[in-house]
PDB file of C-alpha atoms in Angstrom:
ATOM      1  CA  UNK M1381      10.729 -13.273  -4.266  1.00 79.00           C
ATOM      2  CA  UNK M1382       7.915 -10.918  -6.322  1.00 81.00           C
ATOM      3  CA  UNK M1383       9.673  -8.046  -7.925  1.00 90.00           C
ATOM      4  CA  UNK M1384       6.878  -5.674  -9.310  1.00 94.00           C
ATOM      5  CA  UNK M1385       8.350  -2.791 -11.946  1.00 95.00           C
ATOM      6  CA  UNK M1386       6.323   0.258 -13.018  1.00 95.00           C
ATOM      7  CA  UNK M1387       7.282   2.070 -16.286  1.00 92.00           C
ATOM      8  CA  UNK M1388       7.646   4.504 -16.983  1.00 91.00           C
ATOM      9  CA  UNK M1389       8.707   6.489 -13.600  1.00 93.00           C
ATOM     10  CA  UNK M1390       6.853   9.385 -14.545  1.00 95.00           C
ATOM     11  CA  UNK M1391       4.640  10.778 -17.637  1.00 94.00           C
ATOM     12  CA  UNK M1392       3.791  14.262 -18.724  1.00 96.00           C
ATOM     13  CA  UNK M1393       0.424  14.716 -21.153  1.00 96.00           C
ATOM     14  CA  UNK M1394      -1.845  17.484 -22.313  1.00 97.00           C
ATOM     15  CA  UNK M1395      -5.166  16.835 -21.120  1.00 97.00           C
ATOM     16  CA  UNK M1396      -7.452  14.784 -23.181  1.00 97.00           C
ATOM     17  CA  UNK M1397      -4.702  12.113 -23.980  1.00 97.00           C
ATOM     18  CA  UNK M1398      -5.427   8.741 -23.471  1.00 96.00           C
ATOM     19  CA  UNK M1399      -2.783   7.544 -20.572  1.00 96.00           C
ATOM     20  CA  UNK M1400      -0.996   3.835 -20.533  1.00 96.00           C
ATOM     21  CA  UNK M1401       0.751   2.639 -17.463  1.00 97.00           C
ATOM     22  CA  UNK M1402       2.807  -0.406 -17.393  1.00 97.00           C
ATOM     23  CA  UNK M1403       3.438  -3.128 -14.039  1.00 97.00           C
ATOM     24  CA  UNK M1404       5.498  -6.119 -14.940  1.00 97.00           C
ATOM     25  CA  UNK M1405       5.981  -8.808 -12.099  1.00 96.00           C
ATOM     26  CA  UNK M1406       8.732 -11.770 -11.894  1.00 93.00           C
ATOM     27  CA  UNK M1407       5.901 -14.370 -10.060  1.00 88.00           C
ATOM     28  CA  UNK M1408       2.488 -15.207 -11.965  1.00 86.00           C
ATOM     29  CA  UNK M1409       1.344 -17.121  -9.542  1.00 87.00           C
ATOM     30  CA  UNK M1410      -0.501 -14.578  -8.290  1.00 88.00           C
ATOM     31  CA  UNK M1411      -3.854 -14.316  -6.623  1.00 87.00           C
ATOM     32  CA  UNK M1412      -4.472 -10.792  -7.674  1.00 90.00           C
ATOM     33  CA  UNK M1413      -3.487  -7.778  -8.840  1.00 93.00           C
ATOM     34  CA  UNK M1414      -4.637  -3.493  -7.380  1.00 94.00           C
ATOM     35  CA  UNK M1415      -4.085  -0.594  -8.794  1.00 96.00           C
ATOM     36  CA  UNK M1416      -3.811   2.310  -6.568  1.00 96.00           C
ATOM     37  CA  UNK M1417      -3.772   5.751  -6.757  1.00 96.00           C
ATOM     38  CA  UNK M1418      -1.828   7.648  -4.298  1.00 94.00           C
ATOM     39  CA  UNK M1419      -1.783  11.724  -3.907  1.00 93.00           C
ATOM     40  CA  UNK M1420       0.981  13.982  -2.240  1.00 87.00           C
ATOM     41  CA  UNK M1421       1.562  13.438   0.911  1.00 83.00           C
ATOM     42  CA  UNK M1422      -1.839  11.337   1.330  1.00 85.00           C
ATOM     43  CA  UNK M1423      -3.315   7.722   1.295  1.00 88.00           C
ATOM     44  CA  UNK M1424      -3.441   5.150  -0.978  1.00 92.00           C
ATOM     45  CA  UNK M1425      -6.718   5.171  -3.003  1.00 92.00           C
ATOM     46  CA  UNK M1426      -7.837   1.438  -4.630  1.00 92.00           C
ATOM     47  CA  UNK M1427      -8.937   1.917  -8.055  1.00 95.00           C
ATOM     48  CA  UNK M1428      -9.356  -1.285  -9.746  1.00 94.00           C
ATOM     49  CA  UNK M1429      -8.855  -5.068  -8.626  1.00 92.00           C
ATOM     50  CA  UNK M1430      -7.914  -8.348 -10.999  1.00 93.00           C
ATOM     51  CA  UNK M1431      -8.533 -11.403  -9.874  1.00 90.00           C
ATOM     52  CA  UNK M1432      -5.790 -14.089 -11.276  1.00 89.00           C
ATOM     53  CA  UNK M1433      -8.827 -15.696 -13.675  1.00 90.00           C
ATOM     54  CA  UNK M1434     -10.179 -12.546 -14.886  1.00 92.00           C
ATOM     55  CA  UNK M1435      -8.168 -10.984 -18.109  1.00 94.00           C
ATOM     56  CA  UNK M1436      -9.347  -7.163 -17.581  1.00 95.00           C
ATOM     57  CA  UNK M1437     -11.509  -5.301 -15.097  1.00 95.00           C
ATOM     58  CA  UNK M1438     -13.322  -1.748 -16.000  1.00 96.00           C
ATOM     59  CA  UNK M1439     -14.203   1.590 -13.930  1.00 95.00           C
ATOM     60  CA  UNK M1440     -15.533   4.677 -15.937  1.00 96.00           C
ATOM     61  CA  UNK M1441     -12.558   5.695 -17.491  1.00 97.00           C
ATOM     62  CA  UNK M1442      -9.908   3.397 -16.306  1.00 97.00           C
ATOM     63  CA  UNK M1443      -9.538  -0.422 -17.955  1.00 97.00           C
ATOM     64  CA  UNK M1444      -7.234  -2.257 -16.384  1.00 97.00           C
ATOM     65  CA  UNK M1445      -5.445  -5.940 -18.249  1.00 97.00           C
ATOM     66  CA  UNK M1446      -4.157  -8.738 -16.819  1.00 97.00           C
ATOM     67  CA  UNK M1447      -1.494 -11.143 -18.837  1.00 95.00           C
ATOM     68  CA  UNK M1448      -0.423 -13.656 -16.058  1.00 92.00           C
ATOM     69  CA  UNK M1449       1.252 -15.759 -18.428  1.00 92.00           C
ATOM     70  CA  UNK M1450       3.735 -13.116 -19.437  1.00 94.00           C
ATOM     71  CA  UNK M1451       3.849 -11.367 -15.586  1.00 95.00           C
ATOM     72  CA  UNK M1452       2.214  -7.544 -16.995  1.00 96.00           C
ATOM     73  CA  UNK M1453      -0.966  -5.894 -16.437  1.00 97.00           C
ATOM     74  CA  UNK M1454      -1.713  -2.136 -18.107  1.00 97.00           C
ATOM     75  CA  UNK M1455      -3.855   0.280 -16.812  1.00 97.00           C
ATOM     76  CA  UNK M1456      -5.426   2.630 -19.415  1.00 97.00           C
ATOM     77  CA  UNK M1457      -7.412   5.590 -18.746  1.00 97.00           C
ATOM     78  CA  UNK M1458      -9.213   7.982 -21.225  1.00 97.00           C
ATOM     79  CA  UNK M1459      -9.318  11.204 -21.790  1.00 97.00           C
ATOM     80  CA  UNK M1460      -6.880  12.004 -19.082  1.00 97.00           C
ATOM     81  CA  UNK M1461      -8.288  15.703 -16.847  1.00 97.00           C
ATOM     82  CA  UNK M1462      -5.847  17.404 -14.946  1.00 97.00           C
ATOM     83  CA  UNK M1463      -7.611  15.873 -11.593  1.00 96.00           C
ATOM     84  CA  UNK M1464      -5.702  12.627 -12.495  1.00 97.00           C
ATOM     85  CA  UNK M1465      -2.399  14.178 -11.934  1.00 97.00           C
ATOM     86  CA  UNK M1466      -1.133  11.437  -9.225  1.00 97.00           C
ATOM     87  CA  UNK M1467       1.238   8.520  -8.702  1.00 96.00           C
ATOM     88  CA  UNK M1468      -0.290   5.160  -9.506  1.00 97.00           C
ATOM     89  CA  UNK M1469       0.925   2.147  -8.291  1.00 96.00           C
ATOM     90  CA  UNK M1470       0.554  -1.627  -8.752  1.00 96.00           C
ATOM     91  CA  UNK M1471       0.582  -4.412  -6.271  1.00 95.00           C
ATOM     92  CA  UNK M1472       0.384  -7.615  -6.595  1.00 93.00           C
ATOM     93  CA  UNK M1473      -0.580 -10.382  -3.948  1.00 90.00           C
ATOM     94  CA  UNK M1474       0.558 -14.038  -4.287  1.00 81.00           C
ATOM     95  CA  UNK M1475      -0.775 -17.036  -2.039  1.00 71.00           C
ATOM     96  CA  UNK M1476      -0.208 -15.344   0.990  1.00 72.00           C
ATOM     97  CA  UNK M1477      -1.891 -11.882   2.237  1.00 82.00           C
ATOM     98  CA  UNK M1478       1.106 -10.078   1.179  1.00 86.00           C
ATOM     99  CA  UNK M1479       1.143  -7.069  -1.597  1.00 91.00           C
ATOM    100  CA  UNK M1480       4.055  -6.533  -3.524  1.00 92.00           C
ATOM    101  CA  UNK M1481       4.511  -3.387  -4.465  1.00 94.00           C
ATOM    102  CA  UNK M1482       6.099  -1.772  -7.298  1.00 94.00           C
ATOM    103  CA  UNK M1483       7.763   2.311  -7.349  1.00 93.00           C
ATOM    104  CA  UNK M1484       5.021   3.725  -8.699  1.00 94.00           C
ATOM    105  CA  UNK M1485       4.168   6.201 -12.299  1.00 96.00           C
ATOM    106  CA  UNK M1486       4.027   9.772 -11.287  1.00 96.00           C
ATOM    107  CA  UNK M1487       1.261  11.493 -14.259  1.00 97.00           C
ATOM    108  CA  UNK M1488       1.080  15.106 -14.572  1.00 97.00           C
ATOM    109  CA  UNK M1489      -1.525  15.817 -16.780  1.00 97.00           C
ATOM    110  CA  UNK M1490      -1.150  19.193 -18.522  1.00 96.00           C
ATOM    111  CA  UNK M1491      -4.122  21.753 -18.524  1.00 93.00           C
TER     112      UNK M1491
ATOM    113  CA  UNK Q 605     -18.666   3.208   7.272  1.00 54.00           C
ATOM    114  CA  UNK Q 606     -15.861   5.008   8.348  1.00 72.00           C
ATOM    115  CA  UNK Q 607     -12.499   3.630   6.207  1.00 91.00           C
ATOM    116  CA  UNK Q 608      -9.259   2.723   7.891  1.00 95.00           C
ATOM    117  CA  UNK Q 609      -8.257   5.453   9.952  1.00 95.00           C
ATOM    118  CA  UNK Q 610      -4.571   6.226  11.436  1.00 97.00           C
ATOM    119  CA  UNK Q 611      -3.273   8.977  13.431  1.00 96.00           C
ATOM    120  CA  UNK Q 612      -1.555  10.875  13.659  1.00 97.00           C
ATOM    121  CA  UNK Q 613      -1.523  11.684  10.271  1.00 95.00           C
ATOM    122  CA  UNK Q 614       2.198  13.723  10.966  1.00 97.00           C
ATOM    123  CA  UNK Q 615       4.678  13.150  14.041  1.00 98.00           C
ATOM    124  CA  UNK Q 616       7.974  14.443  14.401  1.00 98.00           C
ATOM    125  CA  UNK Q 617      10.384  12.771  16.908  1.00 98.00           C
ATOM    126  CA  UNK Q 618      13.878  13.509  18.186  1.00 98.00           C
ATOM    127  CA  UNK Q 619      16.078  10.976  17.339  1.00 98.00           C
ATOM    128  CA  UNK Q 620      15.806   8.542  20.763  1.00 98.00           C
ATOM    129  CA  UNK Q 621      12.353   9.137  21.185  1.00 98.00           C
ATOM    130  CA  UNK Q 622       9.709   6.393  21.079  1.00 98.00           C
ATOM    131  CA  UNK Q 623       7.387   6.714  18.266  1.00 98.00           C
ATOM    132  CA  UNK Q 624       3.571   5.316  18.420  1.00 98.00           C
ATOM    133  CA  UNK Q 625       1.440   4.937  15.122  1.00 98.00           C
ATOM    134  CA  UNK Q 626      -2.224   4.077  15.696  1.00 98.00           C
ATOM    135  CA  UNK Q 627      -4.051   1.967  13.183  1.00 97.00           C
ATOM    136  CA  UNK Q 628      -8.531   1.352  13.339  1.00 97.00           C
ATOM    137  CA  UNK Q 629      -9.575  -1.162  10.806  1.00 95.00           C
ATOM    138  CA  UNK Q 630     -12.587  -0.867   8.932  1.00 94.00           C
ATOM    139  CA  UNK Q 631     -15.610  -1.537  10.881  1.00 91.00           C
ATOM    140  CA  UNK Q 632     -16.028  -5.262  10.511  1.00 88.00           C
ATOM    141  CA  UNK Q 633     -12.293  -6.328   9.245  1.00 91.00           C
ATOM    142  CA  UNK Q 634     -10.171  -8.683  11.858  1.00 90.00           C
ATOM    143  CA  UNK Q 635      -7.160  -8.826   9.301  1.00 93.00           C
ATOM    144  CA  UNK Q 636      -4.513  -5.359  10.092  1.00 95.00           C
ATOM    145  CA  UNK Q 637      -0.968  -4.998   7.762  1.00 96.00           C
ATOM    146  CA  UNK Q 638       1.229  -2.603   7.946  1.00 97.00           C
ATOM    147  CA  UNK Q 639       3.658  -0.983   5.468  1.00 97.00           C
ATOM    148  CA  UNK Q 640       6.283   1.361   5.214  1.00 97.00           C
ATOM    149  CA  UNK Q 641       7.338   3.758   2.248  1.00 94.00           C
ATOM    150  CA  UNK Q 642      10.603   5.348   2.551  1.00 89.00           C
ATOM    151  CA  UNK Q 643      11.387   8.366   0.318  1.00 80.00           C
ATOM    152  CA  UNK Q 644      11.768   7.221  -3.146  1.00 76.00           C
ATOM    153  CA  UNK Q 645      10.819   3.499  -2.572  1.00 81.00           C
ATOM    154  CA  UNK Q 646       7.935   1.260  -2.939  1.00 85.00           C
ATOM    155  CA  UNK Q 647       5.265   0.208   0.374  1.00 93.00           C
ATOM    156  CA  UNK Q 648       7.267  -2.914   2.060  1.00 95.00           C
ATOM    157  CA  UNK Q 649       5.890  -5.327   4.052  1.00 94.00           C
ATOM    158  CA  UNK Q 650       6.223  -5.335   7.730  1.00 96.00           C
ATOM    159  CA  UNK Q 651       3.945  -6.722   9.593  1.00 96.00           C
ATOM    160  CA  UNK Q 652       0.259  -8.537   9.439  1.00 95.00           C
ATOM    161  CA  UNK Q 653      -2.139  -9.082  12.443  1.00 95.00           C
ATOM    162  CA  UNK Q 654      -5.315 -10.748  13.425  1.00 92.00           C
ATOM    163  CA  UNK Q 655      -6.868  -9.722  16.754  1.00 86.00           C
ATOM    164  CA  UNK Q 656      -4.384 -10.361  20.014  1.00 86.00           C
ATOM    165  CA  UNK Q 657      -2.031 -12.507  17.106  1.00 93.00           C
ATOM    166  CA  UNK Q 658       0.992 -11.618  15.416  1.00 95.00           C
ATOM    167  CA  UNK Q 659       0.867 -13.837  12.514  1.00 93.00           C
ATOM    168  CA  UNK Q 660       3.767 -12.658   9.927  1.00 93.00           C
ATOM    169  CA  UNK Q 661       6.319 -10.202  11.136  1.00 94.00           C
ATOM    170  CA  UNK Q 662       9.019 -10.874   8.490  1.00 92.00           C
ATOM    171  CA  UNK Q 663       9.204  -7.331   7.471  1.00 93.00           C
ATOM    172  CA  UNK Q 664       9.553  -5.659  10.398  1.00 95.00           C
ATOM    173  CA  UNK Q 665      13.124  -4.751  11.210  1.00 94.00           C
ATOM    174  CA  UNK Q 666      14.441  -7.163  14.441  1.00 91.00           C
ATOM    175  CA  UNK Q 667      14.972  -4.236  16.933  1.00 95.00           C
ATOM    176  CA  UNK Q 668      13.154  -1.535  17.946  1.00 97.00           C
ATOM    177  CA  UNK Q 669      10.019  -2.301  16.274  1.00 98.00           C
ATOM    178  CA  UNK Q 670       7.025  -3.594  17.410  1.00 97.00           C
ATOM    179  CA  UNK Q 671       3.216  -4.324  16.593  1.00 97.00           C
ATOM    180  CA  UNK Q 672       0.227  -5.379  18.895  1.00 96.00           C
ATOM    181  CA  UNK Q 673      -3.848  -5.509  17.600  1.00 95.00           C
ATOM    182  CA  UNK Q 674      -5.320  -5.653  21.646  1.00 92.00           C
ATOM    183  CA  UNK Q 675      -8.956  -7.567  21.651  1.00 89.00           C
ATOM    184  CA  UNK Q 676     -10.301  -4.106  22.285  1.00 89.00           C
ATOM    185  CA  UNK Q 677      -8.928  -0.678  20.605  1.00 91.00           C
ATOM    186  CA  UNK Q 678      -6.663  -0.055  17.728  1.00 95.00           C
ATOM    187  CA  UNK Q 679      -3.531  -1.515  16.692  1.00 97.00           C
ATOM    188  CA  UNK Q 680      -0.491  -0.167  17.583  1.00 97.00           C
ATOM    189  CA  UNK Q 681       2.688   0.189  15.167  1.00 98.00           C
ATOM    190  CA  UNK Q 682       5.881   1.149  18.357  1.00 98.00           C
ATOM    191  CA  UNK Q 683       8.966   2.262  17.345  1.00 98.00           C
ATOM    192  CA  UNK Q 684      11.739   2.975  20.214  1.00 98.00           C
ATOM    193  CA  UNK Q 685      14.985   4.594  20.258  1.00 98.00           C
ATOM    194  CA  UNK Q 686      13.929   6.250  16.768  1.00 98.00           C
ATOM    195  CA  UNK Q 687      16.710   7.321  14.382  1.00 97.00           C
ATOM    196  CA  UNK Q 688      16.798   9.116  11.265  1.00 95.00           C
ATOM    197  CA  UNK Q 689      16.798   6.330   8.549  1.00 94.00           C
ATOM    198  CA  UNK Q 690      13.277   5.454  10.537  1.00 96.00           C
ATOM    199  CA  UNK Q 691      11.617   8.762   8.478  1.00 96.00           C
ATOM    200  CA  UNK Q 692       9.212   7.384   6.625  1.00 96.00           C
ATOM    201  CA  UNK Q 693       5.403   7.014   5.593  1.00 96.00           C
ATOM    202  CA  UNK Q 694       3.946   3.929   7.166  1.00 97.00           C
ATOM    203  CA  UNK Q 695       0.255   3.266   5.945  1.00 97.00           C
ATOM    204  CA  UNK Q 696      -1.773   0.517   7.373  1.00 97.00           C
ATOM    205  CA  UNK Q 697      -4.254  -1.727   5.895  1.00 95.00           C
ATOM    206  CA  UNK Q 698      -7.180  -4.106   6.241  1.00 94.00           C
ATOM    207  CA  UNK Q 699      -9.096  -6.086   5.034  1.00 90.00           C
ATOM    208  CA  UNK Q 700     -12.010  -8.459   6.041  1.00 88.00           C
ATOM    209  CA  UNK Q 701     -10.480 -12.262   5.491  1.00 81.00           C
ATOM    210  CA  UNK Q 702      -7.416 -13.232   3.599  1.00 77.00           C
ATOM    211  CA  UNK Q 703      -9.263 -14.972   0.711  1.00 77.00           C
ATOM    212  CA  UNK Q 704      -8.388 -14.912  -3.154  1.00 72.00           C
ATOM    213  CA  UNK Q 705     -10.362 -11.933  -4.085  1.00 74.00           C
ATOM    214  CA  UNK Q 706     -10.368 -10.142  -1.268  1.00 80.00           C
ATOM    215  CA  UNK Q 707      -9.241  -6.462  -1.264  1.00 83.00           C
ATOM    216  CA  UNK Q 708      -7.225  -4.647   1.113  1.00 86.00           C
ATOM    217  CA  UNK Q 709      -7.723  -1.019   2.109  1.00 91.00           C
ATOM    218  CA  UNK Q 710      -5.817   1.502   3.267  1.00 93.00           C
ATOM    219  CA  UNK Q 711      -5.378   4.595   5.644  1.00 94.00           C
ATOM    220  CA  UNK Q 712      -3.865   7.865   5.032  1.00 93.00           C
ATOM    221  CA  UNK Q 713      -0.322   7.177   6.405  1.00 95.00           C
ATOM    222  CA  UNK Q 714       1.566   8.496   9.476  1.00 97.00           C
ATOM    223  CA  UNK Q 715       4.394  10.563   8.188  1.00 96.00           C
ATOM    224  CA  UNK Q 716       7.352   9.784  10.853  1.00 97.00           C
ATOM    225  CA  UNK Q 717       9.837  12.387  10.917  1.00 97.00           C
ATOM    226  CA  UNK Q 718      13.193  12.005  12.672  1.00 97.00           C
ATOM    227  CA  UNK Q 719      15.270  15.432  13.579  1.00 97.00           C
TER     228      UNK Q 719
END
């Protein structure tokens, strides 16, 4: 069974720091890997997608890694604005058309 | 193109009330999952469906719950004889084909509330 783990829980920076979020996953035999973004009390918003043969992918200011060999991806993103204040969460899909999903980093990104 | 769109986006049921979530893929996308997010917890799993099929419903608790995708209209999430520990966001996805690189997307959630 896919465990996915997000750390930290939750991060607090001043605007204009660079922000790292960690997913770890038990399975990497994976067929890919989403970030999502997800405000209170709304949807989830896809930000970036890995593919299992791809080591990073890039959007503006987000980068997001990929290390299937050691189950962990990062997503970075620059310069952090307020507007990024969110929960981000990873999922990761094996073989099948299932995501597994992990708890999710709450950012609050300090004016 | 319109993205995946549920409703209602709220509902509030009494406890033994039936519960109906509706779920409209993306224009062109056959392939419908839905999750569920309780308070404090990761999306789960519950069900996947291709037009008039029920192909995985491993997630979805054994009673009570149930999922359809008709040939025509949208797919329906049912849950009867609702109780409190059914409170919950459930978001529902789609996506056009189930290959390697292909990316779901998702709608803005039904928030379920049980009084």
């Amino acid at each position: 069974k896919q465990e996915v783990t997000q750390i930290p829980a939750a991060l607090s920076v001043p605007e204009g720091e660079n922000l790292v979020l960690n997913c770890s996953f038990t399975d990497s035999a994976i067929y890919n890997l989403q970030w999502f973004r997800q405000d209170p009390g709304k949807g989830l918003t896809s930000l970036l997608l890995i593919q299992s043969s791809q080591r990073e992918q890039t959007s503006g200011r987000l980068n997001a890694s990929l290390d299937k060999s050691s189950g962990r991806s990062t997503l970075y993103i620059a310069a952090s604005q307020p507007g990024d204040s969110a929960t981000y969460l990873c999922a990761v899909r094996k073989g099948d058309y299932k995501l597994s999903f992990g708890a999710g980093t709450t950012v609050t990104v300090r004016a | 193109n319109a993205g995946v769109m549920q409703n209602p986006r709220h509902l509030v049921r009494r406890r033994g009330q039936e519960a109906r979530l509706r779920c409209s893929p993306m224009k062109g996308h056959s392939h419908v999952y839905w999750y569920r997010q309780l308070p404090e917890e990761g999306l789960k799993f519950m069900v996947y469906l291709q037009k008039e099929n029920i192909i995985d419903e491993s997630g979805m608790p054994k009673e009570r719950f149930s999922a359809e995708f008709p040939k025509e209209g949208p797919s329906i999430l049912r849950i009867q004889q609702v109780v409190r520990g059914d409170s919950a966001a459930y978001f529902c996805a789609s996506s056009p084909s189930t290959g390697e690189n292909t990316e779901a997307f998702f709608g803005q959630g039904t928030r379920l509330t049980v009084v």
